[in-house]
CSV table of C-alpha atoms in Angstrom, one decimal:
chain,number,residue,atom,x,y,z
A,6,UNK,CA,-25.6,148.4,139.1
A,7,UNK,CA,-23.0,149.4,141.7
A,8,UNK,CA,-19.2,149.0,141.1
A,9,UNK,CA,-16.0,149.9,142.7
A,10,UNK,CA,-13.6,152.2,141.1
A,11,UNK,CA,-10.0,153.1,141.9
A,12,UNK,CA,-7.8,155.6,139.9
A,13,UNK,CA,-8.9,158.9,138.7
A,14,UNK,CA,-6.0,159.9,136.8
A,15,UNK,CA,-6.1,161.2,133.2
A,16,UNK,CA,-7.6,158.2,131.6
A,17,UNK,CA,-9.4,156.9,134.8
A,18,UNK,CA,-11.4,160.2,135.2
A,19,UNK,CA,-12.8,159.9,131.8
A,20,UNK,CA,-13.7,156.2,132.3
A,21,UNK,CA,-15.6,157.1,135.4
A,22,UNK,CA,-17.4,159.9,133.8
A,23,UNK,CA,-18.4,157.8,130.8
A,24,UNK,CA,-19.7,155.0,133.2
A,25,UNK,CA,-21.6,157.5,135.1
A,26,UNK,CA,-23.2,158.8,132.0
A,27,UNK,CA,-24.4,155.4,131.1
A,28,UNK,CA,-26.1,154.8,134.3
A,29,UNK,CA,-23.5,152.9,136.3
A,30,UNK,CA,-23.2,153.8,140.1
A,31,UNK,CA,-19.7,154.1,141.1
A,32,UNK,CA,-18.2,153.9,144.7
A,33,UNK,CA,-14.8,155.5,144.6
A,34,UNK,CA,-11.4,155.2,146.3
A,35,UNK,CA,-8.7,157.6,145.0
A,36,UNK,CA,-5.4,158.6,146.5
A,37,UNK,CA,-6.4,162.3,146.1
A,38,UNK,CA,-9.8,162.8,147.5
A,39,UNK,CA,-10.4,166.0,145.8
A,40,UNK,CA,-10.5,164.4,142.4
A,41,UNK,CA,-13.3,162.2,143.6
A,42,UNK,CA,-15.3,165.1,145.1
A,43,UNK,CA,-15.1,167.0,141.6
A,44,UNK,CA,-17.1,164.3,140.3
A,45,UNK,CA,-19.5,164.3,143.2
A,46,UNK,CA,-19.2,160.5,143.7
A,47,UNK,CA,-19.6,158.2,146.8
A,48,UNK,CA,-16.2,158.0,148.4
A,49,UNK,CA,-14.7,155.5,150.9
A,50,UNK,CA,-11.6,155.9,153.1
A,51,UNK,CA,-9.7,152.7,151.9
A,52,UNK,CA,-9.8,150.1,149.3
A,53,UNK,CA,-10.4,147.6,152.1
A,54,UNK,CA,-13.7,149.5,152.7
A,55,UNK,CA,-14.4,149.6,149.0
A,56,UNK,CA,-14.1,145.7,148.5
A,57,UNK,CA,-16.8,145.1,151.3
A,58,UNK,CA,-19.5,147.1,149.5
A,59,UNK,CA,-19.2,145.6,145.8
A,60,UNK,CA,-18.7,142.4,143.8
A,61,UNK,CA,-16.5,144.2,141.1
A,62,UNK,CA,-13.6,146.6,141.4
A,63,UNK,CA,-12.0,148.5,138.4
A,64,UNK,CA,-8.5,149.6,138.9
A,65,UNK,CA,-6.6,152.1,136.7
A,66,UNK,CA,-3.4,153.3,138.3
A,67,UNK,CA,0.1,154.4,136.9
A,68,UNK,CA,1.9,151.2,137.1
A,69,UNK,CA,2.3,147.7,139.0
A,70,UNK,CA,3.7,149.2,142.1
A,71,UNK,CA,0.5,151.4,142.6
A,72,UNK,CA,-1.6,148.3,141.6
A,73,UNK,CA,0.0,146.0,144.1
A,74,UNK,CA,-0.3,148.7,146.8
A,75,UNK,CA,-4.1,149.2,146.3
A,76,UNK,CA,-4.7,145.4,146.2
A,77,UNK,CA,-2.3,144.0,148.5
A,78,UNK,CA,-0.9,146.7,150.8
A,79,UNK,CA,-2.0,148.2,154.1
A,80,UNK,CA,-5.9,148.7,154.2
A,81,UNK,CA,-5.7,147.1,150.5
A,82,UNK,CA,-8.6,145.0,148.9
A,83,UNK,CA,-7.2,141.9,150.1
A,84,UNK,CA,-7.8,143.0,153.6
A,85,UNK,CA,-11.5,143.4,153.2
A,86,UNK,CA,-14.3,141.0,152.2
A,87,UNK,CA,-12.9,139.8,149.0
A,88,UNK,CA,-13.9,136.2,148.8
A,89,UNK,CA,-15.7,135.6,145.6
A,90,UNK,CA,-15.0,139.1,144.3
A,91,UNK,CA,-13.6,140.1,140.9
A,92,UNK,CA,-10.9,142.7,140.6
A,93,UNK,CA,-10.5,144.3,137.0
A,94,UNK,CA,-7.3,145.6,136.6
A,95,UNK,CA,-7.2,148.4,133.6
A,96,UNK,CA,-3.6,149.4,134.4
A,97,UNK,CA,-0.9,148.7,132.0
A,98,UNK,CA,1.0,146.4,134.3
A,99,UNK,CA,4.2,144.4,133.9
A,100,UNK,CA,3.4,140.9,132.6
A,101,UNK,CA,4.8,139.2,135.5
A,102,UNK,CA,2.9,141.1,138.0
A,103,UNK,CA,-0.4,140.0,136.6
A,104,UNK,CA,0.6,136.3,136.8
A,105,UNK,CA,1.5,136.7,140.4
A,106,UNK,CA,-1.5,139.0,141.2
A,107,UNK,CA,-3.9,136.4,139.8
A,108,UNK,CA,-2.3,133.6,141.6
A,109,UNK,CA,-2.3,135.5,145.0
A,110,UNK,CA,-5.9,136.5,144.7
A,111,UNK,CA,-7.0,133.0,143.7
A,112,UNK,CA,-5.5,131.6,146.8
A,113,UNK,CA,-7.8,134.2,148.8
A,114,UNK,CA,-10.9,133.1,146.8
A,115,UNK,CA,-11.0,135.8,144.4
A,116,UNK,CA,-10.7,136.6,140.9
A,117,UNK,CA,-8.4,138.8,138.8
A,118,UNK,CA,-8.9,140.1,135.3
A,119,UNK,CA,-6.0,141.8,133.5
A,120,UNK,CA,-7.6,144.3,131.2
A,121,UNK,CA,-5.2,146.8,129.6
A,122,UNK,CA,-6.7,149.3,127.3
A,123,UNK,CA,-6.0,150.6,123.8
A,124,UNK,CA,-6.8,154.4,123.4
A,125,UNK,CA,-6.8,157.3,125.7
A,126,UNK,CA,-9.1,160.2,126.5
A,127,UNK,CA,-11.0,160.9,123.3
A,128,UNK,CA,-12.0,157.1,122.7
A,129,UNK,CA,-12.8,156.9,126.5
A,130,UNK,CA,-15.2,159.9,126.2
A,131,UNK,CA,-16.8,158.3,123.2
A,132,UNK,CA,-17.0,154.7,124.5
A,133,UNK,CA,-14.7,153.7,121.9
A,134,UNK,CA,-11.7,151.9,123.8
A,135,UNK,CA,-10.4,148.5,123.1
A,136,UNK,CA,-9.9,146.1,126.0
A,137,UNK,CA,-7.6,143.1,126.1
A,138,UNK,CA,-8.7,140.8,128.6
A,139,UNK,CA,-7.0,137.8,130.4
A,140,UNK,CA,-8.2,135.6,133.1
A,141,UNK,CA,-11.3,133.5,134.2
A,142,UNK,CA,-13.8,133.6,131.0
A,143,UNK,CA,-16.8,133.3,133.2
A,144,UNK,CA,-15.8,136.4,135.0
A,145,UNK,CA,-15.1,138.1,131.7
A,146,UNK,CA,-18.6,137.3,130.5
A,147,UNK,CA,-20.1,138.7,133.6
A,148,UNK,CA,-18.0,141.8,133.0
A,149,UNK,CA,-19.0,142.4,129.6
A,150,UNK,CA,-22.0,144.5,130.1
A,151,UNK,CA,-19.7,147.0,131.9
A,152,UNK,CA,-17.0,146.8,129.3
A,153,UNK,CA,-19.5,147.6,126.7
A,154,UNK,CA,-20.3,151.0,128.2
A,155,UNK,CA,-16.8,152.4,127.7
A,156,UNK,CA,-15.3,150.0,125.0
A,157,UNK,CA,-16.0,149.5,121.4
A,158,UNK,CA,-14.0,146.2,121.2
A,159,UNK,CA,-13.3,143.5,123.8
A,160,UNK,CA,-10.7,140.9,122.8
A,161,UNK,CA,-10.4,138.0,125.3
A,162,UNK,CA,-7.1,136.3,125.1
A,163,UNK,CA,-7.6,133.4,127.7
A,164,UNK,CA,-4.8,132.8,130.1
A,165,UNK,CA,-3.4,135.5,132.1
A,166,UNK,CA,-0.3,137.4,131.0
A,167,UNK,CA,-1.0,137.4,127.2
A,168,UNK,CA,-3.2,140.5,127.2
A,169,UNK,CA,-0.5,142.6,129.2
A,170,UNK,CA,2.2,141.4,126.7
A,171,UNK,CA,0.1,142.3,123.8
A,172,UNK,CA,-0.6,145.7,125.2
A,173,UNK,CA,3.1,146.3,125.8
A,174,UNK,CA,4.0,145.2,122.2
A,175,UNK,CA,1.2,147.7,120.9
A,176,UNK,CA,3.0,150.5,122.9
A,177,UNK,CA,6.3,149.5,121.4
A,178,UNK,CA,5.0,150.5,117.9
A,179,UNK,CA,3.0,153.7,119.6
A,180,UNK,CA,6.1,155.0,121.0
A,181,UNK,CA,8.4,154.2,118.0
A,182,UNK,CA,5.9,155.6,115.5
A,183,UNK,CA,5.6,159.1,117.7
A,184,UNK,CA,9.5,159.3,118.0
A,185,UNK,CA,10.1,158.6,114.2
A,186,UNK,CA,7.3,161.2,113.3
A,187,UNK,CA,8.5,163.9,115.7
A,188,UNK,CA,12.0,163.4,114.1
A,189,UNK,CA,10.8,163.5,110.7
A,190,UNK,CA,8.8,166.7,111.3
A,191,UNK,CA,11.6,168.4,113.1
A,192,UNK,CA,14.1,167.7,110.3
A,193,UNK,CA,11.3,168.8,107.8
A,194,UNK,CA,10.9,172.2,109.2
A,195,UNK,CA,14.8,172.8,109.6
A,196,UNK,CA,15.0,171.9,106.0
A,197,UNK,CA,12.4,174.9,105.3
A,198,UNK,CA,9.2,173.0,104.9
A,199,UNK,CA,6.1,174.2,106.6
A,200,UNK,CA,4.6,172.1,109.3
A,201,UNK,CA,1.1,172.2,107.8
A,202,UNK,CA,2.6,170.9,104.3
A,203,UNK,CA,4.6,168.1,106.3
A,204,UNK,CA,1.3,166.9,108.1
A,205,UNK,CA,-0.7,166.9,105.0
A,206,UNK,CA,1.8,164.9,103.0
A,207,UNK,CA,2.6,162.5,105.7
A,208,UNK,CA,-1.3,162.1,106.4
A,209,UNK,CA,-1.7,160.9,102.9
A,210,UNK,CA,1.6,159.0,102.6
A,211,UNK,CA,3.8,156.8,104.6
A,212,UNK,CA,2.9,158.3,107.9
A,213,UNK,CA,-0.7,157.9,107.4
A,214,UNK,CA,-1.9,156.6,110.9
A,215,UNK,CA,-4.7,156.9,113.5
A,216,UNK,CA,-2.2,158.2,115.8
A,217,UNK,CA,-1.2,161.0,113.5
A,218,UNK,CA,-4.8,161.9,113.0
A,219,UNK,CA,-5.5,162.2,116.7
A,220,UNK,CA,-2.2,164.0,117.5
A,221,UNK,CA,-2.1,166.3,114.5
A,222,UNK,CA,-3.7,169.3,116.4
A,223,UNK,CA,-1.2,168.9,119.2
A,224,UNK,CA,1.7,169.1,116.8
A,225,UNK,CA,0.2,172.1,115.0
A,226,UNK,CA,-0.6,174.2,118.0
A,227,UNK,CA,2.3,172.8,120.2
A,228,UNK,CA,-0.1,172.5,123.1
A,229,UNK,CA,0.7,168.9,124.8
A,230,UNK,CA,-2.0,168.8,127.4
A,231,UNK,CA,-1.7,165.0,128.4
A,232,UNK,CA,-4.0,162.4,127.1
A,233,UNK,CA,-1.1,159.7,127.5
A,234,UNK,CA,2.0,160.9,129.3
A,235,UNK,CA,5.6,160.7,128.5
A,236,UNK,CA,6.0,159.1,131.9
A,237,UNK,CA,3.4,156.4,131.1
A,238,UNK,CA,5.2,155.9,127.8
A,239,UNK,CA,8.5,155.4,129.3
A,240,UNK,CA,7.3,153.0,131.7
A,241,UNK,CA,5.5,150.9,129.3
A,242,UNK,CA,8.7,150.7,127.3
A,243,UNK,CA,10.6,149.9,130.3
A,244,UNK,CA,8.4,146.9,131.0
A,245,UNK,CA,8.5,145.9,127.3
A,246,UNK,CA,12.5,145.7,127.4
A,247,UNK,CA,12.0,142.9,129.8
A,248,UNK,CA,10.0,141.0,127.2
A,249,UNK,CA,13.2,141.0,125.0
A,250,UNK,CA,15.3,139.9,128.0
A,251,UNK,CA,13.0,137.1,129.1
A,252,UNK,CA,12.5,135.8,125.4
A,253,UNK,CA,16.1,136.4,124.4
A,254,UNK,CA,15.0,138.4,121.4
A,255,UNK,CA,17.2,140.4,119.3
A,256,UNK,CA,16.3,144.2,119.4
A,257,UNK,CA,18.0,147.2,118.1
A,258,UNK,CA,15.0,149.8,118.1
A,259,UNK,CA,13.4,149.6,121.6
A,260,UNK,CA,16.3,151.0,123.6
A,261,UNK,CA,16.6,154.0,121.3
A,262,UNK,CA,12.9,154.8,121.4
A,263,UNK,CA,12.8,154.5,125.2
A,264,UNK,CA,15.9,157.0,125.3
A,265,UNK,CA,13.8,159.4,123.6
A,266,UNK,CA,11.1,159.5,126.3
A,267,UNK,CA,13.8,159.3,128.9
A,268,UNK,CA,15.3,162.5,127.5
A,269,UNK,CA,12.1,164.1,127.4
A,270,UNK,CA,11.6,163.3,131.3
A,271,UNK,CA,15.1,164.7,131.9
A,272,UNK,CA,13.7,168.0,130.5
A,273,UNK,CA,10.9,168.1,132.9
A,274,UNK,CA,8.3,167.2,130.3
A,275,UNK,CA,7.2,163.8,131.9
A,276,UNK,CA,3.9,165.0,132.8
A,277,UNK,CA,3.0,166.2,129.4
A,278,UNK,CA,1.5,164.1,126.4
A,279,UNK,CA,4.0,161.8,124.7
A,280,UNK,CA,3.9,163.7,121.5
A,281,UNK,CA,5.7,166.5,123.2
A,282,UNK,CA,8.9,164.5,121.9
A,283,UNK,CA,8.4,166.4,118.8
A,284,UNK,CA,9.7,169.7,120.9
A,285,UNK,CA,12.8,167.8,121.9
A,286,UNK,CA,13.7,167.1,118.1
A,287,UNK,CA,12.8,170.7,117.2
A,288,UNK,CA,14.7,172.4,119.8
A,289,UNK,CA,17.8,170.4,120.5
């Protein structure tokens, strides 16, 4: 089984490695050739070349602008032999973009699945991600055997756009939880409570969460190697704000949460794991 793969960032690299370990042959296009060479994978010059060699291409890039570039830009996928092919976009995109992408690809005789992921590096390594899928159901069924190699849960949501909206809503909760946890930890320490005690009590009380479990070590050691960066969280919350605007929904929390990550970016922490906001509350 040969599939195309675009995007070897923090999460993309782990998914690619997981697929290889499960016997999937990958043909890669990546903006940085060095990252592909590190994995000793077959590398092509452009996305246009890639689509001519496979029936399915998985994309996982930073945002909708990057996705648009590799699909519709110069030497993009649409400039190759795309008729009848399936583009599976794992990127957390803007919900308006995925609707337009599917529409444009359908006009060119191709298929587009939105497939944003829940989980980051460790679940990817274990094959335990959750994928939310929207788009043509038959194409989803055809891609299931690949999803199963790196995802524990597959949730099909039907029409395009729903999966991306749900992912953004999930990340409102994720970003908000981490901001509140970081603030609570910081005031606890300033009040004379030990970090270890705070984490123990929160883990067994109101703060109990899968997120706390996987981020506990980062908070203890204050080592914030990125699994999911501040930049990506900020971008997702920015996209999520448009949901409130489009649906004229009342909001008092999201803007404040987004500003926490915006402040971290202004302190040159954007490349680090989003749990680094703990340092902001601790030091400011």
